[in-house]
């Protein structure tokens, strides 16, 4: 019985991986039907749908910038259903309140469009991210957030890069939610990133896997509070 369960689970994961590949291939194919190439904040083709979805999804959410020209924004939200508990003590369960981080896509588009090399882009984004986290740590120290919030949490396809900034990281939980969340983020990367992302094959995009990052607020203060810098 256990072997049958494992076989079915493995088969289900393969179906989800195939669905993810088909979705990305189909959407990026339709994206090429628009005039020009997307990038630097300009959508083309079906990417207009994702640009519209981005605006609609932010309605009713109090997403605020941490500082002027920063790359991170934040909101008080709940850990989404369909994700794993965060491994704190005690664990943060899906449905618990967290500080959810969002990239400021317009600022990122400006950085990508003004820097000459990918190395300089990465360095500038890392510098501004650390500065934003310092601001966030100061807000935590000042008691801005309710006492039941214990973690900061972003979901992104570049989650591995956040390990260098002190975040715990892992791939997103397999499930029906993951292919659609990854497709949405890749579409936004095509809109706000450098032109050429949609020209890549799905195999070349495989390293952009959906993952999550988290940091205990006490660790955030220890590492990023202005006094510790």
PDB file of C-alpha atoms in Angstrom:
ATOM      1  CA  UNK A   1       0.000   0.000   0.000  1.00  0.00           C
ATOM      2  CA  UNK A   2       2.870   2.349   0.836  1.00  0.00           C
ATOM      3  CA  UNK A   3       4.526   1.668  -2.519  1.00  0.00           C
ATOM      4  CA  UNK A   4       1.276   2.427  -4.339  1.00  0.00           C
ATOM      5  CA  UNK A   5       0.942   5.724  -2.480  1.00  0.00           C
ATOM      6  CA  UNK A   6       4.533   6.699  -3.341  1.00  0.00           C
ATOM      7  CA  UNK A   7       3.995   5.734  -6.989  1.00  0.00           C
ATOM      8  CA  UNK A   8       0.846   7.849  -7.233  1.00  0.00           C
ATOM      9  CA  UNK A   9       2.570  10.788  -5.543  1.00  0.00           C
ATOM     10  CA  UNK A  10       5.496  10.564  -7.965  1.00  0.00           C
ATOM     11  CA  UNK A  11       3.111  10.355 -10.917  1.00  0.00           C
ATOM     12  CA  UNK A  12       1.223  13.406  -9.671  1.00  0.00           C
ATOM     13  CA  UNK A  13       4.451  15.422  -9.400  1.00  0.00           C
ATOM     14  CA  UNK A  14       5.361  14.522 -12.984  1.00  0.00           C
ATOM     15  CA  UNK A  15       1.953  15.702 -14.177  1.00  0.00           C
ATOM     16  CA  UNK A  16       2.394  19.017 -12.345  1.00  0.00           C
ATOM     17  CA  UNK A  17       5.888  19.482 -13.823  1.00  0.00           C
ATOM     18  CA  UNK A  18       4.491  18.832 -17.294  1.00  0.00           C
ATOM     19  CA  UNK A  19       1.640  21.272 -16.669  1.00  0.00           C
ATOM     20  CA  UNK A  20       4.152  23.905 -15.575  1.00  0.00           C
ATOM     21  CA  UNK A  21       6.262  23.419 -18.707  1.00  0.00           C
ATOM     22  CA  UNK A  22       3.197  23.616 -20.982  1.00  0.00           C
ATOM     23  CA  UNK A  23       1.906  26.779 -19.277  1.00  0.00           C
ATOM     24  CA  UNK A  24       5.226  28.629 -19.561  1.00  0.00           C
ATOM     25  CA  UNK A  25       5.753  27.538 -23.180  1.00  0.00           C
ATOM     26  CA  UNK A  26       2.228  28.533 -24.209  1.00  0.00           C
ATOM     27  CA  UNK A  27       2.233  31.935 -22.480  1.00  0.00           C
ATOM     28  CA  UNK A  28       5.683  32.916 -23.730  1.00  0.00           C
ATOM     29  CA  UNK A  29       4.725  31.829 -27.260  1.00  0.00           C
ATOM     30  CA  UNK A  30       1.694  34.134 -27.157  1.00  0.00           C
ATOM     31  CA  UNK A  31       3.883  36.897 -25.734  1.00  0.00           C
ATOM     32  CA  UNK A  32       5.941  36.909 -28.921  1.00  0.00           C
ATOM     33  CA  UNK A  33       2.843  37.770 -30.948  1.00  0.00           C
ATOM     34  CA  UNK A  34       2.884  41.359 -29.647  1.00  0.00           C
ATOM     35  CA  UNK A  35       4.867  44.166 -31.219  1.00  0.00           C
ATOM     36  CA  UNK A  36       8.453  44.418 -30.033  1.00  0.00           C
ATOM     37  CA  UNK A  37       9.887  42.632 -27.031  1.00  0.00           C
ATOM     38  CA  UNK A  38       8.688  43.051 -23.459  1.00  0.00           C
ATOM     39  CA  UNK A  39      10.956  44.467 -20.786  1.00  0.00           C
ATOM     40  CA  UNK A  40      11.731  47.504 -18.617  1.00  0.00           C
ATOM     41  CA  UNK A  41       8.052  47.679 -17.601  1.00  0.00           C
ATOM     42  CA  UNK A  42       6.545  47.202 -21.071  1.00  0.00           C
ATOM     43  CA  UNK A  43       4.297  44.160 -21.655  1.00  0.00           C
ATOM     44  CA  UNK A  44       3.502  42.648 -25.057  1.00  0.00           C
ATOM     45  CA  UNK A  45       0.874  40.219 -26.265  1.00  0.00           C
ATOM     46  CA  UNK A  46      -0.684  38.134 -23.534  1.00  0.00           C
ATOM     47  CA  UNK A  47       1.620  39.726 -20.954  1.00  0.00           C
ATOM     48  CA  UNK A  48      -0.863  42.608 -20.842  1.00  0.00           C
ATOM     49  CA  UNK A  49      -3.149  40.161 -19.010  1.00  0.00           C
ATOM     50  CA  UNK A  50      -0.495  39.624 -16.327  1.00  0.00           C
ATOM     51  CA  UNK A  51       0.148  43.362 -16.024  1.00  0.00           C
ATOM     52  CA  UNK A  52      -3.601  43.854 -15.481  1.00  0.00           C
ATOM     53  CA  UNK A  53      -3.671  40.942 -12.992  1.00  0.00           C
ATOM     54  CA  UNK A  54      -0.832  42.549 -11.039  1.00  0.00           C
ATOM     55  CA  UNK A  55      -2.869  45.723 -10.561  1.00  0.00           C
ATOM     56  CA  UNK A  56      -6.012  43.799  -9.637  1.00  0.00           C
ATOM     57  CA  UNK A  57      -4.220  41.567  -7.117  1.00  0.00           C
ATOM     58  CA  UNK A  58      -2.867  44.611  -5.281  1.00  0.00           C
ATOM     59  CA  UNK A  59      -6.294  46.166  -4.837  1.00  0.00           C
ATOM     60  CA  UNK A  60      -7.441  45.908  -1.251  1.00  0.00           C
ATOM     61  CA  UNK A  61      -3.896  45.224  -0.024  1.00  0.00           C
ATOM     62  CA  UNK A  62      -1.909  47.762   1.954  1.00  0.00           C
ATOM     63  CA  UNK A  63       1.464  47.186   0.272  1.00  0.00           C
ATOM     64  CA  UNK A  64       3.881  49.894   1.313  1.00  0.00           C
ATOM     65  CA  UNK A  65       7.390  50.861   0.306  1.00  0.00           C
ATOM     66  CA  UNK A  66      10.048  50.541   2.975  1.00  0.00           C
ATOM     67  CA  UNK A  67      11.953  53.573   1.700  1.00  0.00           C
ATOM     68  CA  UNK A  68      12.216  55.773  -1.356  1.00  0.00           C
ATOM     69  CA  UNK A  69      13.988  54.020  -4.246  1.00  0.00           C
ATOM     70  CA  UNK A  70      14.026  50.769  -2.288  1.00  0.00           C
ATOM     71  CA  UNK A  71      13.465  47.453  -4.041  1.00  0.00           C
ATOM     72  CA  UNK A  72      11.265  45.916  -1.339  1.00  0.00           C
ATOM     73  CA  UNK A  73       7.711  46.633  -0.277  1.00  0.00           C
ATOM     74  CA  UNK A  74       5.808  44.971   2.543  1.00  0.00           C
ATOM     75  CA  UNK A  75       2.355  44.150   3.817  1.00  0.00           C
ATOM     76  CA  UNK A  76       0.909  42.410   6.840  1.00  0.00           C
ATOM     77  CA  UNK A  77      -0.601  39.256   5.386  1.00  0.00           C
ATOM     78  CA  UNK A  78      -1.162  35.606   6.211  1.00  0.00           C
ATOM     79  CA  UNK A  79       1.079  32.714   5.246  1.00  0.00           C
ATOM     80  CA  UNK A  80      -0.735  31.305   2.193  1.00  0.00           C
ATOM     81  CA  UNK A  81      -2.655  28.059   2.306  1.00  0.00           C
ATOM     82  CA  UNK A  82      -0.840  25.401   0.318  1.00  0.00           C
ATOM     83  CA  UNK A  83       2.560  26.320   1.768  1.00  0.00           C
ATOM     84  CA  UNK A  84       4.567  24.521   4.437  1.00  0.00           C
ATOM     85  CA  UNK A  85       4.775  25.762   8.034  1.00  0.00           C
ATOM     86  CA  UNK A  86       7.822  27.943   8.617  1.00  0.00           C
ATOM     87  CA  UNK A  87      10.372  26.066  10.762  1.00  0.00           C
ATOM     88  CA  UNK A  88      10.493  28.457  13.711  1.00  0.00           C
ATOM     89  CA  UNK A  89       9.848  27.571  17.349  1.00  0.00           C
ATOM     90  CA  UNK A  90       6.914  27.143  17.467  1.00  0.00           C
ATOM     91  CA  UNK A  91       6.302  26.818  13.694  1.00  0.00           C
ATOM     92  CA  UNK A  92       4.454  29.547  11.821  1.00  0.00           C
ATOM     93  CA  UNK A  93       1.442  27.794  10.308  1.00  0.00           C
ATOM     94  CA  UNK A  94      -0.374  28.621   7.045  1.00  0.00           C
ATOM     95  CA  UNK A  95      -2.965  31.221   7.972  1.00  0.00           C
ATOM     96  CA  UNK A  96      -0.770  32.852  10.636  1.00  0.00           C
ATOM     97  CA  UNK A  97       0.065  36.517  10.157  1.00  0.00           C
ATOM     98  CA  UNK A  98       3.462  37.415   8.701  1.00  0.00           C
ATOM     99  CA  UNK A  99       5.245  40.349   7.093  1.00  0.00           C
ATOM    100  CA  UNK A 100       5.085  39.505   3.398  1.00  0.00           C
ATOM    101  CA  UNK A 101       7.746  41.098   1.192  1.00  0.00           C
ATOM    102  CA  UNK A 102       7.175  42.114  -2.424  1.00  0.00           C
ATOM    103  CA  UNK A 103       9.623  43.336  -5.018  1.00  0.00           C
ATOM    104  CA  UNK A 104       9.008  46.852  -6.296  1.00  0.00           C
ATOM    105  CA  UNK A 105       8.957  45.951  -9.987  1.00  0.00           C
ATOM    106  CA  UNK A 106       9.109  49.529 -11.258  1.00  0.00           C
ATOM    107  CA  UNK A 107      12.285  50.224  -9.270  1.00  0.00           C
ATOM    108  CA  UNK A 108      13.799  46.947 -10.479  1.00  0.00           C
ATOM    109  CA  UNK A 109      12.959  47.854 -14.090  1.00  0.00           C
ATOM    110  CA  UNK A 110      14.757  51.179 -13.626  1.00  0.00           C
ATOM    111  CA  UNK A 111      17.848  49.456 -12.202  1.00  0.00           C
ATOM    112  CA  UNK A 112      17.915  46.871 -14.989  1.00  0.00           C
ATOM    113  CA  UNK A 113      17.547  49.576 -17.631  1.00  0.00           C
ATOM    114  CA  UNK A 114      20.233  51.851 -16.211  1.00  0.00           C
ATOM    115  CA  UNK A 115      23.010  49.383 -15.338  1.00  0.00           C
ATOM    116  CA  UNK A 116      25.338  47.971 -17.968  1.00  0.00           C
ATOM    117  CA  UNK A 117      26.092  44.478 -16.694  1.00  0.00           C
ATOM    118  CA  UNK A 118      24.281  41.700 -14.840  1.00  0.00           C
ATOM    119  CA  UNK A 119      26.986  41.823 -12.164  1.00  0.00           C
ATOM    120  CA  UNK A 120      26.324  45.492 -11.442  1.00  0.00           C
ATOM    121  CA  UNK A 121      22.568  44.883 -11.466  1.00  0.00           C
ATOM    122  CA  UNK A 122      22.906  42.083  -8.910  1.00  0.00           C
ATOM    123  CA  UNK A 123      25.199  44.184  -6.725  1.00  0.00           C
ATOM    124  CA  UNK A 124      22.854  47.187  -6.765  1.00  0.00           C
ATOM    125  CA  UNK A 125      19.757  45.079  -6.034  1.00  0.00           C
ATOM    126  CA  UNK A 126      21.578  43.343  -3.164  1.00  0.00           C
ATOM    127  CA  UNK A 127      22.718  46.674  -1.726  1.00  0.00           C
ATOM    128  CA  UNK A 128      19.217  48.160  -1.822  1.00  0.00           C
ATOM    129  CA  UNK A 129      17.668  44.968  -0.423  1.00  0.00           C
ATOM    130  CA  UNK A 130      20.002  45.061   2.577  1.00  0.00           C
ATOM    131  CA  UNK A 131      19.173  48.745   3.081  1.00  0.00           C
ATOM    132  CA  UNK A 132      15.444  47.966   2.978  1.00  0.00           C
ATOM    133  CA  UNK A 133      15.900  45.174   5.526  1.00  0.00           C
ATOM    134  CA  UNK A 134      17.720  47.622   7.816  1.00  0.00           C
ATOM    135  CA  UNK A 135      14.693  49.916   7.626  1.00  0.00           C
ATOM    136  CA  UNK A 136      12.380  46.979   8.338  1.00  0.00           C
ATOM    137  CA  UNK A 137      14.478  45.909  11.348  1.00  0.00           C
ATOM    138  CA  UNK A 138      14.223  49.435  12.729  1.00  0.00           C
ATOM    139  CA  UNK A 139      10.441  49.278  12.388  1.00  0.00           C
ATOM    140  CA  UNK A 140      10.362  45.949  14.234  1.00  0.00           C
ATOM    141  CA  UNK A 141      12.472  47.415  17.050  1.00  0.00           C
ATOM    142  CA  UNK A 142      10.137  50.392  17.254  1.00  0.00           C
ATOM    143  CA  UNK A 143       7.136  48.101  17.784  1.00  0.00           C
ATOM    144  CA  UNK A 144       5.393  49.000  14.540  1.00  0.00           C
ATOM    145  CA  UNK A 145       4.059  45.468  13.987  1.00  0.00           C
ATOM    146  CA  UNK A 146       1.621  43.430  16.120  1.00  0.00           C
ATOM    147  CA  UNK A 147       3.229  41.063  18.628  1.00  0.00           C
ATOM    148  CA  UNK A 148       1.772  37.918  17.025  1.00  0.00           C
ATOM    149  CA  UNK A 149       3.847  38.447  13.850  1.00  0.00           C
ATOM    150  CA  UNK A 150       7.087  36.482  14.158  1.00  0.00           C
ATOM    151  CA  UNK A 151       8.475  36.172  10.631  1.00  0.00           C
ATOM    152  CA  UNK A 152       9.137  37.962   7.381  1.00  0.00           C
ATOM    153  CA  UNK A 153       8.411  35.926   4.246  1.00  0.00           C
ATOM    154  CA  UNK A 154       8.879  36.443   0.487  1.00  0.00           C
ATOM    155  CA  UNK A 155       8.062  34.014  -2.334  1.00  0.00           C
ATOM    156  CA  UNK A 156      10.143  34.337  -5.488  1.00  0.00           C
ATOM    157  CA  UNK A 157      11.993  32.442  -8.214  1.00  0.00           C
ATOM    158  CA  UNK A 158      15.316  33.984  -7.111  1.00  0.00           C
ATOM    159  CA  UNK A 159      14.958  32.755  -3.538  1.00  0.00           C
ATOM    160  CA  UNK A 160      18.432  31.177  -3.485  1.00  0.00           C
ATOM    161  CA  UNK A 161      20.018  34.632  -3.679  1.00  0.00           C
ATOM    162  CA  UNK A 162      18.318  35.589  -0.406  1.00  0.00           C
ATOM    163  CA  UNK A 163      20.304  32.985   1.532  1.00  0.00           C
ATOM    164  CA  UNK A 164      23.299  35.359   1.352  1.00  0.00           C
ATOM    165  CA  UNK A 165      21.200  37.953   3.192  1.00  0.00           C
ATOM    166  CA  UNK A 166      20.408  35.642   6.102  1.00  0.00           C
ATOM    167  CA  UNK A 167      17.116  34.093   4.967  1.00  0.00           C
ATOM    168  CA  UNK A 168      16.207  30.462   5.286  1.00  0.00           C
ATOM    169  CA  UNK A 169      15.257  29.088   1.871  1.00  0.00           C
ATOM    170  CA  UNK A 170      13.563  26.091   0.272  1.00  0.00           C
ATOM    171  CA  UNK A 171      11.644  25.170  -2.854  1.00  0.00           C
ATOM    172  CA  UNK A 172       7.911  25.820  -2.796  1.00  0.00           C
ATOM    173  CA  UNK A 173       5.666  22.974  -1.743  1.00  0.00           C
ATOM    174  CA  UNK A 174       4.591  20.829  -4.720  1.00  0.00           C
ATOM    175  CA  UNK A 175       0.944  21.243  -5.592  1.00  0.00           C
ATOM    176  CA  UNK A 176      -1.491  22.759  -8.039  1.00  0.00           C
ATOM    177  CA  UNK A 177      -0.703  26.262  -6.756  1.00  0.00           C
ATOM    178  CA  UNK A 178       3.008  26.164  -7.627  1.00  0.00           C
ATOM    179  CA  UNK A 179       2.864  26.051 -11.478  1.00  0.00           C
ATOM    180  CA  UNK A 180       0.513  29.042 -11.641  1.00  0.00           C
ATOM    181  CA  UNK A 181       2.447  31.073  -9.056  1.00  0.00           C
ATOM    182  CA  UNK A 182       5.721  30.421 -10.913  1.00  0.00           C
ATOM    183  CA  UNK A 183       4.143  31.349 -14.263  1.00  0.00           C
ATOM    184  CA  UNK A 184       2.858  34.624 -12.809  1.00  0.00           C
ATOM    185  CA  UNK A 185       6.299  35.573 -11.460  1.00  0.00           C
ATOM    186  CA  UNK A 186       8.055  34.637 -14.721  1.00  0.00           C
ATOM    187  CA  UNK A 187       5.559  36.782 -16.633  1.00  0.00           C
ATOM    188  CA  UNK A 188       6.320  39.754 -14.379  1.00  0.00           C
ATOM    189  CA  UNK A 189      10.046  39.150 -14.886  1.00  0.00           C
ATOM    190  CA  UNK A 190       9.470  39.282 -18.642  1.00  0.00           C
ATOM    191  CA  UNK A 191       7.578  42.567 -18.270  1.00  0.00           C
ATOM    192  CA  UNK A 192       9.957  44.350 -15.897  1.00  0.00           C
ATOM    193  CA  UNK A 193      13.277  42.632 -16.593  1.00  0.00           C
ATOM    194  CA  UNK A 194      15.628  43.012 -19.535  1.00  0.00           C
ATOM    195  CA  UNK A 195      14.245  42.159 -23.004  1.00  0.00           C
ATOM    196  CA  UNK A 196      14.959  38.604 -24.061  1.00  0.00           C
ATOM    197  CA  UNK A 197      13.531  36.488 -21.247  1.00  0.00           C
ATOM    198  CA  UNK A 198      10.659  35.197 -23.386  1.00  0.00           C
ATOM    199  CA  UNK A 199      13.142  34.180 -26.093  1.00  0.00           C
ATOM    200  CA  UNK A 200      14.496  31.484 -23.817  1.00  0.00           C
ATOM    201  CA  UNK A 201      13.197  27.937 -23.957  1.00  0.00           C
ATOM    202  CA  UNK A 202      11.463  26.413 -20.912  1.00  0.00           C
ATOM    203  CA  UNK A 203      14.582  24.300 -20.322  1.00  0.00           C
ATOM    204  CA  UNK A 204      16.719  27.437 -19.990  1.00  0.00           C
ATOM    205  CA  UNK A 205      14.233  28.818 -17.452  1.00  0.00           C
ATOM    206  CA  UNK A 206      14.345  25.731 -15.248  1.00  0.00           C
ATOM    207  CA  UNK A 207      16.750  27.346 -12.781  1.00  0.00           C
ATOM    208  CA  UNK A 208      14.013  29.911 -12.044  1.00  0.00           C
ATOM    209  CA  UNK A 209      12.075  27.627  -9.723  1.00  0.00           C
ATOM    210  CA  UNK A 210       9.505  28.896  -7.251  1.00  0.00           C
ATOM    211  CA  UNK A 211      10.768  28.996  -3.696  1.00  0.00           C
ATOM    212  CA  UNK A 212      10.166  30.706  -0.396  1.00  0.00           C
ATOM    213  CA  UNK A 213      12.403  32.494   2.064  1.00  0.00           C
ATOM    214  CA  UNK A 214      11.842  33.436   5.665  1.00  0.00           C
ATOM    215  CA  UNK A 215      13.526  35.096   8.619  1.00  0.00           C
ATOM    216  CA  UNK A 216      12.594  35.211  12.280  1.00  0.00           C
ATOM    217  CA  UNK A 217      12.023  38.824  13.317  1.00  0.00           C
ATOM    218  CA  UNK A 218      14.476  38.476  16.201  1.00  0.00           C
ATOM    219  CA  UNK A 219      17.147  37.343  13.762  1.00  0.00           C
ATOM    220  CA  UNK A 220      16.217  40.222  11.460  1.00  0.00           C
ATOM    221  CA  UNK A 221      16.813  42.718  14.267  1.00  0.00           C
ATOM    222  CA  UNK A 222      20.069  41.065  15.316  1.00  0.00           C
ATOM    223  CA  UNK A 223      21.443  41.186  11.779  1.00  0.00           C
ATOM    224  CA  UNK A 224      19.965  44.395  10.370  1.00  0.00           C
ATOM    225  CA  UNK A 225      19.050  46.744  13.203  1.00  0.00           C
ATOM    226  CA  UNK A 226      20.684  50.151  12.578  1.00  0.00           C
ATOM    227  CA  UNK A 227      22.710  49.842  15.822  1.00  0.00           C
ATOM    228  CA  UNK A 228      24.282  46.586  14.599  1.00  0.00           C
ATOM    229  CA  UNK A 229      25.376  47.905  11.221  1.00  0.00           C
TER     230      UNK A 229
END
